[in-house]
């Protein structure tokens, strides 16, 4: 694989803190990404905002405004994680679908591809730039646009299950599942919009636990222990 898109869970990056950032966790991610970049891999990153804002956290806030808060949470996450990546020697850029002053640059496919060619890790912040679309949909959209070979979904759980493993200890974990099965069984590893978009554009997704040792590197080095969602 030449180009991957890595989706990081905001909650997973918060580590045991649950909110905000856990620098040790983020640094471990940075070192794994550096190892892949040094092997010539082109890497894009999308980060959720759940460590600051989870969906409609307040029912008293208009949905559009709530989603805008979530988009800004992802921008904060990308700025922070980008700086940790830089501290280990990586070159990075942050692209958003809306203007953020001097904090980021405006997304375009040409700009992203140019940064990839320069060896930079490219952060795609701000989701799609529109309300009612999650970062799940955002990562699939960006993967399609930049022609990524696979989406790696690094989550707080270690794969796709037939039920919530936090509530049902007997939940069954899948080693492989197709996008059609994911949609038919409503397995909700990503939201339905993202699942259908991935299926229609033939984008595979590999789901695994971020907190497992070297899980990102292992996903691409033959030691994958999560779930492959196939086209």
Short mmCIF file of C-alpha atoms in Angstrom, two decimals:
data_model
loop_
_atom_site.label_atom_id
_atom_site.label_comp_id
_atom_site.label_asym_id
_atom_site.label_seq_id
_atom_site.Cartn_x
_atom_site.Cartn_y
_atom_site.Cartn_z
CA UNK A 1 0.00 0.00 0.00
CA UNK A 2 1.27 3.43 -0.92
CA UNK A 3 -1.28 5.78 0.65
CA UNK A 4 -3.38 5.23 3.77
CA UNK A 5 -5.87 7.31 5.69
CA UNK A 6 -5.73 6.82 9.46
CA UNK A 7 -8.77 7.72 11.54
CA UNK A 8 -7.93 8.27 15.20
CA UNK A 9 -10.61 8.27 17.86
CA UNK A 10 -10.58 11.42 19.96
CA UNK A 11 -11.53 9.39 23.01
CA UNK A 12 -8.68 6.94 22.39
CA UNK A 13 -6.18 9.82 22.18
CA UNK A 14 -7.40 11.07 25.56
CA UNK A 15 -6.18 7.80 27.11
CA UNK A 16 -7.29 7.21 30.71
CA UNK A 17 -8.10 10.92 31.06
CA UNK A 18 -11.24 10.45 28.89
CA UNK A 19 -11.15 14.14 27.93
CA UNK A 20 -8.42 16.35 26.51
CA UNK A 21 -5.10 14.81 25.48
CA UNK A 22 -2.81 12.13 26.86
CA UNK A 23 0.61 13.08 25.51
CA UNK A 24 2.15 9.64 26.04
CA UNK A 25 -0.60 8.02 23.95
CA UNK A 26 -0.22 10.61 21.18
CA UNK A 27 3.57 10.27 21.16
CA UNK A 28 3.29 6.49 20.73
CA UNK A 29 1.03 7.10 17.73
CA UNK A 30 3.53 9.63 16.34
CA UNK A 31 6.43 7.15 16.56
CA UNK A 32 4.39 4.48 14.76
CA UNK A 33 3.41 6.88 12.00
CA UNK A 34 7.06 7.96 11.70
CA UNK A 35 8.11 4.33 11.18
CA UNK A 36 5.58 3.97 8.36
CA UNK A 37 6.57 7.29 6.79
CA UNK A 38 10.23 6.26 6.82
CA UNK A 39 9.20 3.17 4.83
CA UNK A 40 7.80 5.47 2.14
CA UNK A 41 4.13 5.31 3.13
CA UNK A 42 1.99 8.38 2.40
CA UNK A 43 -0.23 9.03 5.42
CA UNK A 44 -3.32 11.15 5.94
CA UNK A 45 -4.90 11.58 9.37
CA UNK A 46 -8.48 12.31 10.45
CA UNK A 47 -9.23 12.74 14.16
CA UNK A 48 -12.61 12.63 15.86
CA UNK A 49 -13.64 15.25 18.37
CA UNK A 50 -15.12 13.02 21.07
CA UNK A 51 -12.50 13.92 23.67
CA UNK A 52 -14.01 17.42 23.70
CA UNK A 53 -17.50 17.16 22.23
CA UNK A 54 -19.52 14.03 21.58
CA UNK A 55 -22.42 14.48 19.17
CA UNK A 56 -25.15 16.68 20.58
CA UNK A 57 -23.74 16.85 24.07
CA UNK A 58 -26.40 19.43 24.97
CA UNK A 59 -29.98 19.04 23.76
CA UNK A 60 -30.46 22.77 24.26
CA UNK A 61 -28.10 23.65 21.42
CA UNK A 62 -29.21 23.83 17.79
CA UNK A 63 -27.95 20.80 15.82
CA UNK A 64 -26.08 22.92 13.28
CA UNK A 65 -24.28 24.82 16.02
CA UNK A 66 -23.54 21.60 17.90
CA UNK A 67 -21.97 20.11 14.79
CA UNK A 68 -19.91 23.26 14.24
CA UNK A 69 -18.52 22.89 17.78
CA UNK A 70 -17.59 19.31 16.89
CA UNK A 71 -15.80 20.46 13.73
CA UNK A 72 -13.74 22.94 15.74
CA UNK A 73 -12.91 20.20 18.26
CA UNK A 74 -11.35 18.20 15.42
CA UNK A 75 -9.29 21.24 14.38
CA UNK A 76 -7.94 21.58 17.93
CA UNK A 77 -7.11 17.88 17.98
CA UNK A 78 -5.26 18.06 14.67
CA UNK A 79 -3.23 21.10 15.72
CA UNK A 80 -2.16 19.37 18.93
CA UNK A 81 -1.40 15.98 17.38
CA UNK A 82 0.40 17.63 14.47
CA UNK A 83 2.75 19.35 16.92
CA UNK A 84 3.50 16.08 18.71
CA UNK A 85 4.26 14.54 15.31
CA UNK A 86 6.63 17.41 14.55
CA UNK A 87 8.39 16.87 17.88
CA UNK A 88 9.46 13.39 16.72
CA UNK A 89 10.76 14.68 13.39
CA UNK A 90 7.78 14.45 11.03
CA UNK A 91 6.74 17.20 8.60
CA UNK A 92 3.02 17.93 8.77
CA UNK A 93 0.29 20.10 7.28
CA UNK A 94 -3.32 20.63 8.36
CA UNK A 95 -6.07 21.08 5.78
CA UNK A 96 -9.65 22.18 6.53
CA UNK A 97 -12.74 22.61 4.33
CA UNK A 98 -13.21 26.15 5.71
CA UNK A 99 -10.88 29.05 6.42
CA UNK A 100 -9.19 29.04 9.84
CA UNK A 101 -6.95 32.05 9.41
CA UNK A 102 -3.28 31.07 9.63
CA UNK A 103 -4.00 27.94 11.68
CA UNK A 104 -4.62 25.68 8.67
CA UNK A 105 -4.72 25.70 4.88
CA UNK A 106 -7.83 25.23 2.76
CA UNK A 107 -8.34 21.67 1.54
CA UNK A 108 -7.94 20.76 -2.10
CA UNK A 109 -7.02 17.41 -3.60
CA UNK A 110 -4.10 18.93 -5.50
CA UNK A 111 -2.68 20.48 -2.34
CA UNK A 112 -3.03 17.22 -0.39
CA UNK A 113 -1.35 15.17 -3.14
CA UNK A 114 1.48 17.71 -3.35
CA UNK A 115 2.08 17.47 0.41
CA UNK A 116 2.05 13.67 0.23
CA UNK A 117 4.69 13.81 -2.53
CA UNK A 118 6.83 16.02 -0.27
CA UNK A 119 6.75 13.36 2.45
CA UNK A 120 4.42 15.25 4.77
CA UNK A 121 1.79 13.70 7.02
CA UNK A 122 -1.45 15.46 6.08
CA UNK A 123 -4.13 16.12 8.68
CA UNK A 124 -7.69 16.53 7.40
CA UNK A 125 -9.50 18.53 10.09
CA UNK A 126 -12.99 20.01 10.26
CA UNK A 127 -14.87 17.01 8.92
CA UNK A 128 -16.76 17.72 5.70
CA UNK A 129 -17.31 21.34 6.74
CA UNK A 130 -21.07 20.80 6.92
CA UNK A 131 -23.46 19.86 9.75
CA UNK A 132 -25.20 16.49 9.87
CA UNK A 133 -22.07 14.70 8.64
CA UNK A 134 -19.76 12.91 11.07
CA UNK A 135 -15.99 12.52 10.96
CA UNK A 136 -16.73 8.93 9.84
CA UNK A 137 -18.22 10.35 6.65
CA UNK A 138 -15.38 12.88 6.49
CA UNK A 139 -12.67 10.21 6.54
CA UNK A 140 -14.37 8.15 3.82
CA UNK A 141 -14.88 11.26 1.68
CA UNK A 142 -11.22 12.29 2.00
CA UNK A 143 -10.06 8.71 1.32
CA UNK A 144 -12.03 8.70 -1.92
CA UNK A 145 -10.78 12.15 -2.93
CA UNK A 146 -7.09 11.44 -2.34
CA UNK A 147 -7.36 7.85 -3.64
CA UNK A 148 -6.20 6.14 -0.46
CA UNK A 149 -5.66 2.38 -0.61
CA UNK A 150 -7.29 1.72 2.77
CA UNK A 151 -8.78 3.46 5.79
CA UNK A 152 -7.33 2.40 9.14
CA UNK A 153 -9.82 2.97 11.96
CA UNK A 154 -7.93 3.14 15.27
CA UNK A 155 -10.59 2.97 17.96
CA UNK A 156 -11.03 2.41 21.66
CA UNK A 157 -12.27 -1.16 20.91
CA UNK A 158 -10.27 -3.76 18.99
CA UNK A 159 -12.55 -4.57 16.06
CA UNK A 160 -16.09 -5.08 14.82
CA UNK A 161 -18.50 -7.06 17.01
CA UNK A 162 -22.05 -8.30 16.51
CA UNK A 163 -23.05 -6.43 19.69
CA UNK A 164 -21.56 -3.86 22.04
CA UNK A 165 -18.76 -5.74 23.85
CA UNK A 166 -18.88 -3.24 26.70
CA UNK A 167 -22.45 -4.30 27.46
CA UNK A 168 -22.48 -7.88 26.21
CA UNK A 169 -19.48 -10.05 27.24
CA UNK A 170 -20.67 -12.73 24.79
CA UNK A 171 -20.45 -10.38 21.79
CA UNK A 172 -18.75 -12.04 18.80
CA UNK A 173 -15.80 -10.36 17.11
CA UNK A 174 -15.44 -10.62 13.33
CA UNK A 175 -12.06 -11.21 11.67
CA UNK A 176 -13.52 -10.12 8.33
CA UNK A 177 -16.84 -8.68 7.23
CA UNK A 178 -17.96 -7.11 3.94
CA UNK A 179 -19.34 -3.61 3.65
CA UNK A 180 -22.63 -5.11 2.47
CA UNK A 181 -22.81 -7.22 5.65
CA UNK A 182 -21.83 -4.23 7.77
CA UNK A 183 -24.76 -2.27 6.35
CA UNK A 184 -27.28 -5.14 6.39
CA UNK A 185 -26.52 -6.00 10.03
CA UNK A 186 -26.26 -2.34 11.08
CA UNK A 187 -23.00 -3.06 12.89
CA UNK A 188 -22.28 0.67 13.28
CA UNK A 189 -18.50 0.61 13.24
CA UNK A 190 -18.99 3.84 11.31
CA UNK A 191 -22.29 5.57 10.66
CA UNK A 192 -24.57 4.42 7.85
CA UNK A 193 -23.75 7.34 5.54
CA UNK A 194 -20.04 6.53 5.77
CA UNK A 195 -20.66 2.80 5.27
CA UNK A 196 -22.70 3.33 2.11
CA UNK A 197 -20.19 5.85 0.74
CA UNK A 198 -17.34 3.38 1.34
CA UNK A 199 -19.27 0.52 -0.26
CA UNK A 200 -20.26 2.49 -3.35
CA UNK A 201 -16.69 3.67 -3.88
CA UNK A 202 -15.01 0.38 -2.91
CA UNK A 203 -12.95 1.69 0.00
CA UNK A 204 -11.86 -1.03 2.49
CA UNK A 205 -11.63 -0.25 6.20
CA UNK A 206 -9.51 -2.02 8.82
CA UNK A 207 -10.71 -1.62 12.40
CA UNK A 208 -8.43 -2.18 15.40
CA UNK A 209 -7.70 -1.02 18.93
CA UNK A 210 -5.40 2.00 19.17
CA UNK A 211 -4.21 1.05 22.65
CA UNK A 212 -2.68 -2.26 21.63
CA UNK A 213 1.13 -2.13 21.40
CA UNK A 214 2.30 -1.02 17.93
CA UNK A 215 -1.21 -1.60 16.56
CA UNK A 216 -0.87 0.87 13.67
CA UNK A 217 2.41 -0.59 12.42
CA UNK A 218 1.18 -4.14 12.97
CA UNK A 219 -1.92 -3.46 10.86
CA UNK A 220 0.34 -2.98 7.84
CA UNK A 221 3.12 -5.43 8.72
CA UNK A 222 1.22 -8.72 8.80
CA UNK A 223 0.30 -8.83 12.50
CA UNK A 224 -3.20 -7.39 12.20
CA UNK A 225 -5.54 -8.44 15.04
CA UNK A 226 -8.62 -6.36 14.33
CA UNK A 227 -11.41 -6.66 11.75
CA UNK A 228 -11.02 -6.15 8.01
CA UNK A 229 -14.10 -4.59 6.44
CA UNK A 230 -13.82 -5.60 2.82
CA UNK A 231 -15.42 -4.30 -0.38
#
